[in-house]
XYZ file of N, CA and C in Angstrom:
633
model
N -17.361 40.362 -87.702
C -17.696 39.538 -85.924
C -19.180 39.815 -85.967
N -19.951 38.843 -85.033
C -21.117 39.010 -85.057
C -21.125 38.640 -83.175
N -22.424 38.363 -83.369
C -23.197 39.443 -81.729
C -22.362 38.455 -81.123
N -23.220 36.818 -81.184
C -22.639 36.402 -80.544
C -20.550 36.148 -79.682
N -19.870 36.317 -80.772
C -18.596 35.909 -80.707
C -17.929 37.088 -79.404
N -18.940 38.843 -79.638
C -18.943 39.481 -78.420
C -19.149 39.253 -77.312
N -17.809 39.073 -75.947
C -18.159 39.088 -74.401
C -19.569 40.831 -74.201
N -20.434 40.076 -73.180
C -21.200 40.392 -72.863
C -20.585 41.695 -71.619
N -20.903 42.515 -70.852
C -21.158 42.948 -69.370
C -22.133 42.890 -68.925
N -21.775 42.130 -67.730
C -23.148 42.117 -67.089
C -23.056 42.969 -65.975
N -24.611 43.548 -64.771
C -24.287 44.209 -63.637
C -25.491 44.543 -63.095
N -25.600 44.038 -62.354
C -26.384 43.412 -61.359
C -27.409 45.306 -61.471
N -29.370 45.362 -61.289
C -29.901 46.151 -61.957
C -28.828 47.457 -60.883
N -29.336 47.003 -59.298
C -29.085 47.884 -57.978
C -27.810 48.293 -58.766
N -26.991 48.025 -58.956
C -25.543 48.371 -59.348
C -25.160 49.790 -60.282
N -26.472 49.578 -61.566
C -26.722 49.793 -62.860
C -26.853 50.881 -62.177
N -28.491 51.389 -62.129
C -28.769 52.493 -61.635
C -28.388 53.238 -60.564
N -27.267 53.028 -59.938
C -26.931 53.530 -58.682
C -25.444 55.013 -59.608
N -25.236 53.583 -60.291
C -24.149 54.251 -61.409
C -25.161 55.194 -62.025
N -25.600 54.892 -62.905
C -25.717 55.872 -64.025
C -26.661 57.323 -63.554
N -26.839 57.067 -62.078
C -27.708 58.492 -61.272
C -26.607 59.451 -61.640
N -25.103 59.454 -61.492
C -23.807 60.118 -61.763
C -23.220 60.848 -62.683
N -24.591 60.098 -63.710
C -24.601 61.063 -65.204
C -24.942 62.078 -65.060
N -24.362 62.717 -66.110
C -25.204 64.002 -66.628
C -26.651 63.697 -66.746
N -28.049 64.807 -66.766
C -29.168 64.716 -66.658
C -29.776 65.172 -67.572
N -28.625 66.256 -68.238
C -29.075 66.873 -69.516
C -28.597 65.709 -71.001
N -29.618 65.295 -71.673
C -29.122 64.275 -72.642
C -28.400 65.015 -73.738
N -28.560 65.951 -73.950
C -27.747 66.900 -75.268
C -26.007 66.881 -74.739
N -26.171 67.231 -72.953
C -24.279 67.311 -72.971
C -23.974 65.920 -73.525
N -22.429 66.075 -73.147
C -21.150 64.969 -73.211
C -21.182 64.033 -72.285
N -21.680 64.664 -70.799
C -21.264 63.315 -70.274
C -22.562 62.688 -69.820
N -23.807 62.902 -70.445
C -24.784 62.347 -70.033
C -24.156 61.050 -70.817
N -23.459 60.762 -71.498
C -23.259 59.377 -71.467
C -21.863 58.557 -70.963
N -23.041 57.372 -70.209
C -21.802 56.134 -69.067
C -21.236 55.475 -69.988
N -19.870 55.670 -69.180
C -18.225 54.766 -70.364
C -18.131 53.715 -69.368
N -17.750 52.303 -70.241
C -17.384 51.617 -70.363
C -16.666 51.286 -71.354
N -15.059 51.351 -70.506
C -13.807 50.743 -71.577
C -12.267 50.628 -69.757
N -11.026 50.077 -70.409
C -10.081 50.051 -69.016
C -10.811 49.532 -68.112
N -11.789 48.584 -67.823
C -12.144 47.834 -67.061
C -12.916 48.462 -66.034
N -13.067 49.883 -66.378
C -14.069 49.806 -65.143
C -15.253 50.434 -66.139
N -16.385 51.754 -65.138
C -17.289 52.022 -65.835
C -17.369 53.207 -65.262
N -17.754 54.567 -65.668
C -17.116 55.827 -65.343
C -19.199 56.760 -65.737
N -18.912 57.663 -64.535
C -19.956 57.917 -65.064
C -19.971 59.636 -64.478
N -20.390 60.600 -65.075
C -19.906 62.097 -64.307
C -20.712 63.482 -64.639
N -21.006 63.841 -64.064
C -21.957 65.370 -64.229
C -20.837 66.770 -64.719
N -19.564 66.426 -64.269
C -18.612 67.791 -64.389
C -18.016 68.090 -62.055
N -19.361 67.925 -61.812
C -19.105 67.931 -60.239
C -19.047 67.293 -59.599
N -18.866 65.540 -60.383
C -18.927 64.480 -58.590
C -18.795 63.772 -59.817
N -17.738 62.437 -59.592
C -17.687 61.417 -61.026
C -17.657 59.941 -60.044
N -17.683 59.157 -60.681
C -17.979 57.263 -59.983
C -17.224 56.680 -61.154
N -15.929 55.320 -60.741
C -15.407 54.556 -61.202
C -15.976 53.769 -60.737
N -16.048 52.198 -61.300
C -16.502 51.197 -61.016
C -15.542 50.366 -61.782
N -14.762 49.102 -60.962
C -14.285 48.468 -61.618
C -15.304 47.551 -62.161
N -15.010 47.177 -63.205
C -15.724 45.994 -63.585
C -14.815 45.461 -65.611
N -14.935 44.199 -65.942
C -14.936 43.951 -67.306
C -15.291 44.452 -67.878
N -14.483 45.421 -69.285
C -15.043 45.305 -69.854
C -14.434 44.589 -71.440
N -13.768 43.507 -70.748
C -13.447 42.537 -72.321
C -12.768 43.624 -73.396
N -11.905 44.293 -73.449
C -11.323 44.756 -74.526
C -12.677 46.850 -75.339
N -13.284 46.093 -74.809
C -14.420 46.994 -75.303
C -14.109 48.458 -74.780
N -14.488 49.727 -75.099
C -14.455 50.621 -75.165
C -16.150 51.485 -75.663
N -16.988 52.222 -74.830
C -18.318 52.901 -75.720
C -18.960 53.310 -74.788
N -19.682 53.881 -74.831
C -20.615 54.666 -74.755
C -22.220 54.432 -74.374
N -22.727 54.446 -73.474
C -24.406 54.262 -73.354
C -25.420 56.068 -73.385
N -26.116 56.052 -72.741
C -26.717 57.651 -72.946
C -27.295 57.482 -71.852
N -27.822 58.013 -70.571
C -28.072 57.663 -69.243
C -29.671 57.268 -69.633
N -30.165 58.468 -70.980
C -31.626 57.781 -71.027
C -31.919 56.411 -71.038
N -31.165 56.422 -71.780
C -31.266 55.018 -72.525
C -31.048 52.980 -71.320
N -30.056 53.619 -70.518
C -29.430 52.708 -69.360
C -30.502 52.906 -68.540
N -31.304 54.546 -68.299
C -32.620 54.590 -67.000
C -33.694 53.469 -67.533
N -33.561 53.251 -69.167
C -35.318 52.366 -69.664
C -34.895 51.321 -69.636
N -33.195 50.932 -69.364
C -33.212 49.064 -68.862
C -33.728 48.932 -68.233
N -33.181 49.870 -66.745
C -33.190 49.865 -64.816
C -35.444 50.179 -65.130
N -35.284 51.344 -65.470
C -36.843 50.567 -65.807
C -37.910 48.993 -65.668
N -37.531 49.409 -67.378
C -38.352 47.629 -67.107
C -37.364 47.006 -65.986
N -36.772 46.510 -66.166
C -35.855 45.566 -65.157
C -37.058 45.807 -63.545
N -36.747 46.432 -63.209
C -37.702 46.842 -61.868
C -38.634 46.728 -62.394
N -39.218 47.132 -63.522
C -40.939 46.343 -63.270
C -40.953 44.993 -63.806
N -39.886 44.297 -64.467
C -40.733 42.879 -64.472
C -40.391 42.289 -62.642
N -39.546 42.652 -62.124
C -39.228 42.045 -60.718
C -40.763 42.477 -59.831
N -41.457 43.569 -60.098
C -42.531 44.034 -60.175
C -43.479 42.937 -60.471
N -43.428 42.638 -61.460
C -45.089 42.370 -61.864
C -44.412 40.166 -61.697
N -43.636 40.539 -61.723
C -43.206 38.987 -61.563
C -43.844 39.380 -59.389
N -43.462 39.603 -58.598
C -43.780 39.376 -57.542
C -45.333 39.682 -57.328
N -46.196 40.522 -57.993
C -47.571 40.752 -57.605
C -48.162 38.930 -58.470
N -47.070 38.611 -59.662
C -48.113 37.480 -59.908
C -47.893 36.250 -58.879
N -46.374 36.319 -58.365
C -46.316 34.777 -57.877
C -45.775 35.312 -56.386
N -46.868 36.211 -55.673
C -45.924 36.052 -54.608
C -44.922 36.077 -53.651
N -43.526 36.112 -54.438
C -42.574 36.217 -54.127
C -41.657 36.550 -55.120
N -40.369 36.612 -54.597
C -39.459 37.744 -55.403
C -38.855 37.233 -55.922
N -37.658 37.735 -58.002
C -37.740 36.798 -58.487
C -36.149 36.348 -58.470
N -36.057 37.174 -57.189
C -34.060 37.138 -56.902
C -33.256 37.634 -57.999
N -32.483 37.393 -58.138
C -31.779 38.989 -58.818
C -31.300 39.163 -59.780
N -31.294 40.587 -60.789
C -32.061 40.383 -62.066
C -31.186 41.511 -62.673
N -30.089 41.477 -63.416
C -29.512 41.964 -64.126
C -29.447 42.669 -65.587
N -28.314 43.273 -66.043
C -28.600 43.953 -67.073
C -27.508 43.886 -67.885
N -27.767 42.898 -69.285
C -26.479 42.575 -69.650
C -26.355 43.750 -70.708
N -24.997 43.791 -71.099
C -24.717 45.325 -72.263
C -24.017 44.135 -73.224
N -24.445 44.342 -74.469
C -23.557 43.604 -75.596
C -23.617 44.932 -76.598
N -22.307 45.465 -77.349
C -21.950 46.005 -78.015
C -21.934 45.161 -79.218
N -22.894 45.292 -80.181
C -23.409 44.852 -81.222
C -22.511 44.699 -82.528
N -21.893 46.188 -82.762
C -21.324 46.551 -84.034
C -21.177 47.419 -83.315
N -20.725 48.987 -84.648
C -20.218 50.259 -84.228
C -21.222 51.012 -83.901
N -22.562 51.177 -84.226
C -23.419 51.609 -83.302
C -24.803 51.407 -83.437
N -24.815 50.087 -82.618
C -25.583 49.459 -81.948
C -25.233 49.099 -80.504
N -25.570 49.428 -79.477
C -25.485 48.193 -78.097
C -26.919 47.681 -77.352
N -27.066 46.351 -77.678
C -27.980 46.416 -76.882
C -27.653 45.703 -75.448
N -29.126 45.983 -75.021
C -29.724 46.258 -73.001
C -30.063 44.846 -72.961
N -30.359 44.256 -72.512
C -31.086 42.760 -72.100
C -31.827 42.790 -70.745
N -32.903 42.804 -70.140
C -33.031 41.926 -69.335
C -32.537 40.205 -68.676
N -32.374 40.443 -67.305
C -31.621 38.811 -67.098
C -31.854 38.817 -65.759
N -32.818 37.328 -65.777
C -33.528 36.655 -64.848
C -33.033 36.308 -64.029
N -32.994 36.219 -62.905
C -32.142 35.172 -61.923
C -32.886 33.554 -61.940
N -34.342 33.847 -61.846
C -34.644 32.809 -61.788
C -35.434 31.728 -63.320
N -34.269 32.612 -63.995
C -34.390 31.716 -65.795
C -34.794 32.603 -66.449
N -34.582 32.374 -68.252
C -34.670 33.187 -68.776
C -34.580 34.961 -68.673
N -34.905 35.560 -70.339
C -34.513 37.332 -70.082
C -35.794 37.126 -70.645
N -35.818 38.814 -69.903
C -36.335 39.854 -70.726
C -36.967 40.391 -71.440
N -36.720 41.699 -71.587
C -36.671 42.663 -72.491
C -35.644 43.064 -73.031
N -35.381 42.834 -74.324
C -34.416 43.813 -75.151
C -34.469 45.059 -75.591
N -33.530 45.821 -75.429
C -33.525 46.877 -75.763
C -32.280 46.888 -76.703
N -32.516 47.543 -77.945
C -31.224 48.494 -79.071
C -30.898 49.468 -78.315
N -29.566 50.426 -78.510
C -29.689 51.303 -78.106
C -28.587 51.935 -79.088
N -28.100 53.453 -79.430
C -27.055 53.518 -79.425
C -25.961 53.737 -79.352
N -25.333 52.876 -79.564
C -23.915 53.150 -78.965
C -22.730 54.248 -79.724
N -22.477 55.097 -78.337
C -21.777 56.378 -78.144
C -20.087 55.972 -78.442
N -19.655 56.364 -79.469
C -17.691 56.264 -79.595
C -17.698 58.009 -78.988
N -16.654 57.590 -77.567
C -16.493 57.807 -76.585
C -15.491 59.023 -77.271
N -14.094 58.386 -77.795
C -13.708 59.364 -78.485
C -14.212 60.673 -79.549
N -15.066 60.713 -80.178
C -15.822 60.488 -81.149
C -17.080 62.585 -80.342
N -16.941 61.314 -79.509
C -17.974 62.520 -78.517
C -17.436 63.164 -77.972
N -15.898 63.160 -77.229
C -15.553 64.066 -77.088
C -15.875 63.896 -74.856
N -15.836 62.384 -74.707
C -15.528 62.340 -73.357
C -14.463 62.064 -72.244
N -14.144 62.938 -71.435
C -13.067 62.395 -71.327
C -11.844 61.309 -71.551
N -10.870 61.526 -71.770
C -10.059 60.633 -71.559
C -9.909 59.956 -70.776
N -8.907 59.233 -70.421
C -8.310 58.223 -69.321
C -7.398 59.324 -68.148
N -6.962 59.899 -69.460
C -5.335 60.937 -68.202
C -6.086 62.069 -67.829
N -7.367 63.125 -68.368
C -8.001 63.629 -67.690
C -8.940 63.276 -66.511
N -9.589 62.336 -66.582
C -10.008 61.752 -65.250
C -9.378 61.616 -64.072
N -7.503 61.192 -64.360
C -7.364 60.855 -63.015
C -6.097 62.246 -63.019
N -6.136 62.791 -63.863
C -5.398 63.970 -63.416
C -7.260 65.458 -62.888
N -8.410 65.177 -63.110
C -9.085 64.950 -61.697
C -9.442 64.782 -60.523
N -9.034 63.391 -60.137
C -8.029 62.657 -58.779
C -7.241 63.251 -58.139
N -6.431 63.700 -59.091
C -5.138 63.778 -58.620
C -4.826 64.665 -57.410
N -4.508 63.999 -55.967
C -4.490 64.573 -55.010
C -3.035 64.740 -54.440
N -2.292 65.137 -55.779
C -0.487 64.940 -55.535
C -0.071 65.903 -54.232
N -1.086 67.094 -54.475
C -1.077 68.099 -53.410
C -1.103 68.136 -51.673
N -1.419 66.835 -51.834
C -2.563 66.161 -49.975
C -1.029 66.750 -48.943
N -2.061 66.853 -48.038
C -0.736 67.323 -46.724
C -0.921 66.636 -46.354
N 0.150 66.169 -45.371
C 0.354 64.788 -44.174
C -0.507 65.537 -43.279
N -0.455 66.930 -43.373
C -1.038 67.409 -41.897
C -3.356 67.214 -42.153
N -3.244 66.194 -40.726
C -4.240 66.048 -41.129
C -5.684 67.171 -40.431
N -5.565 68.408 -40.760
C -6.237 69.124 -40.872
C -6.562 69.466 -42.093
N -6.299 69.086 -42.714
C -5.958 69.388 -43.975
C -7.370 70.067 -45.014
N -8.367 68.714 -44.834
C -9.435 69.116 -45.297
C -10.408 69.930 -44.435
N -9.804 70.432 -43.187
C -10.497 71.043 -42.502
C -10.761 72.177 -43.785
N -12.578 72.857 -43.824
C -12.564 73.887 -44.768
C -13.238 73.316 -45.907
N -12.964 72.689 -46.690
C -13.270 71.939 -47.452
C -15.084 72.512 -47.441
N -15.546 73.210 -49.033
C -16.585 72.847 -48.579
C -17.884 71.373 -49.709
N -18.661 70.742 -49.435
C -19.309 70.016 -50.096
C -20.498 70.332 -50.426
N -21.124 70.050 -51.502
C -22.465 69.534 -51.522
C -22.719 68.712 -50.487
N -23.924 68.375 -49.663
C -24.525 67.425 -49.433
C -25.053 66.586 -49.729
N -25.486 67.336 -51.181
C -26.725 66.018 -51.766
C -25.862 66.084 -52.588
N -23.821 65.333 -52.858
C -23.336 65.026 -53.058
C -23.029 64.007 -52.354
N -22.993 63.980 -50.958
C -22.250 63.234 -50.085
C -23.111 62.116 -50.215
N -24.594 62.438 -50.246
C -25.951 61.958 -49.989
C -25.921 60.673 -51.197
N -25.354 60.825 -52.348
C -25.203 60.556 -53.445
C -24.601 59.200 -53.019
N -22.977 59.520 -52.989
C -22.210 58.669 -51.841
C -22.329 57.279 -51.211
N -23.311 57.847 -50.429
C -24.074 57.065 -49.005
C -24.563 55.852 -50.081
N -25.812 56.800 -50.950
C -27.012 56.184 -51.695
C -26.016 54.880 -52.246
N -25.274 55.534 -53.011
C -24.749 54.279 -54.059
C -23.555 53.894 -53.607
N -22.787 53.671 -52.505
C -22.668 52.807 -51.829
C -22.783 51.208 -51.019
N -23.960 51.555 -50.352
C -25.257 50.676 -50.447
C -25.389 49.839 -51.562
N -25.703 50.506 -52.558
C -26.474 49.674 -53.565
C -25.342 48.512 -54.027
N -24.235 49.009 -53.906
C -22.529 47.430 -54.446
C -22.946 46.750 -53.080
N -23.632 46.546 -52.530
C -23.684 45.481 -51.228
C -22.426 45.239 -50.415
N -21.221 46.102 -50.393
C -20.375 46.624 -49.490
C -20.801 45.718 -48.007
N -19.883 44.691 -47.766
C -19.385 44.515 -46.475
C -19.851 44.869 -45.629
N -19.747 46.375 -45.234
C -20.006 46.870 -44.596
C -19.712 48.811 -45.088
N -21.003 49.343 -44.687
C -21.219 50.759 -45.367
C -20.633 51.913 -44.825
N -18.807 51.487 -45.209
C -18.717 52.872 -45.206
C -17.370 52.509 -46.049
N -16.709 54.105 -45.736
C -15.629 54.440 -46.872
C -14.977 55.472 -46.313
N -14.148 55.289 -47.096
C -12.547 55.868 -46.778
C -12.266 56.757 -47.660
N -11.366 58.080 -47.224
C -11.553 58.966 -47.469
C -9.526 59.043 -48.182
N -9.666 58.787 -49.601
C -8.835 58.199 -49.880
C -7.558 59.710 -50.177
N -7.603 60.794 -50.555
C -7.415 61.755 -50.741
C -7.906 63.085 -50.949
N -7.310 64.359 -50.462
C -7.520 66.061 -50.696
C -6.985 66.860 -51.972
N -6.778 68.319 -51.968
C -5.669 68.331 -52.126
C -5.898 69.751 -50.849
N -4.369 69.778 -50.462
C -3.971 70.667 -49.080
C -4.823 72.560 -49.832
N -4.991 72.419 -50.781
C -5.612 74.144 -51.117
C -6.785 74.458 -51.396
N -7.174 72.811 -50.671
C -8.997 72.757 -51.075
C -9.804 73.527 -52.231
N -8.963 73.016 -53.826
C -9.916 73.331 -54.470
C -10.205 72.408 -55.245
N -9.737 71.131 -54.966
C -9.730 69.725 -55.746
C -10.313 68.758 -55.761
N -10.400 67.674 -55.531
C -11.231 66.942 -55.420
C -11.078 66.256 -54.431
N -12.248 66.010 -53.467
C -12.397 64.868 -52.488
C -12.572 63.240 -53.152
N -11.580 61.995 -52.874
C -11.516 60.935 -53.566
C -12.836 60.229 -52.307
N -12.956 59.411 -52.783
C -13.373 58.317 -51.045
C -13.384 57.013 -52.468
N -13.469 56.212 -51.412
C -12.977 53.995 -51.541
C -14.091 53.787 -50.628
N -14.437 52.547 -51.413
C -15.471 51.714 -50.451
C -14.478 50.084 -50.972
N -14.581 49.963 -50.097
C -14.675 47.476 -49.535
C -14.241 47.401 -51.143
N -14.965 47.449 -52.267
C -14.788 47.319 -53.128
C -14.154 47.594 -54.780
N -13.835 48.629 -54.327
C -12.482 49.438 -54.502
C -13.252 51.261 -55.747
N -14.416 51.034 -55.294
C -15.557 52.185 -55.565
C -15.152 53.058 -56.032
N -14.683 54.023 -56.704
C -13.900 55.638 -56.198
C -15.540 56.376 -56.603
N -15.606 57.465 -55.414
C -16.464 58.237 -55.626
C -15.805 59.621 -56.046
N -15.826 60.332 -56.645
C -14.882 62.031 -56.515
C -15.161 62.822 -56.935
N -15.850 63.643 -55.622
C -16.804 64.986 -54.882
C -15.764 66.324 -55.295
N -16.019 67.354 -56.377
C -15.735 68.209 -56.195
C -16.128 69.741 -54.996
N -15.372 70.386 -54.679
C -15.566 71.471 -53.882
C -16.967 71.849 -54.080
N -17.565 72.282 -53.878
C -18.615 73.744 -53.924
C -17.983 74.835 -53.998
N -19.149 75.945 -54.879
C -18.248 77.025 -55.359
C -17.943 77.920 -53.832
N -17.259 78.562 -53.749
C -17.184 79.717 -52.290
C -18.291 80.400 -52.523
């Protein structure tokens, strides 16, 4: 299969930056990888999780947070350089993510003004071999089947405010029509995840703070 026959995943740089920030910041940790599979992008650190709907065209692969952030930094650098040279913004900037083969993923900066910026060839991470959580594991993490109909059931949850700040910042990055999120579910024993959803069906999952 040639690179030309492979469909690419295109993500606005602001959205990708928001997603990548949810991945584990230790590059040796298995959750340092951002996953692209099953028509969604997933990033997690163990205490929080983001699941973003997007077309993945049947692909299933991971890219490290470090590599994706390098592409984001380069794209933001292009934006600043163009603004300084032209005295105007360059419009939308996206990152095109293309799995080239079993070992390599190409990250390309796509400029709204036409043409492309730098290309970065990075390692393709095998999600199963890398020990990344399965879809079933993610779904179990988000299981709120123990939720109570009692409207006060969430009272007493202890949440890290840093995680809530990340939800707010990431929600804004997705350009939603209104900057509100909905609580989708929680567990009545306050030990499970709280799941938030925005108007683009991006799901933010936050685990409770340890007592």
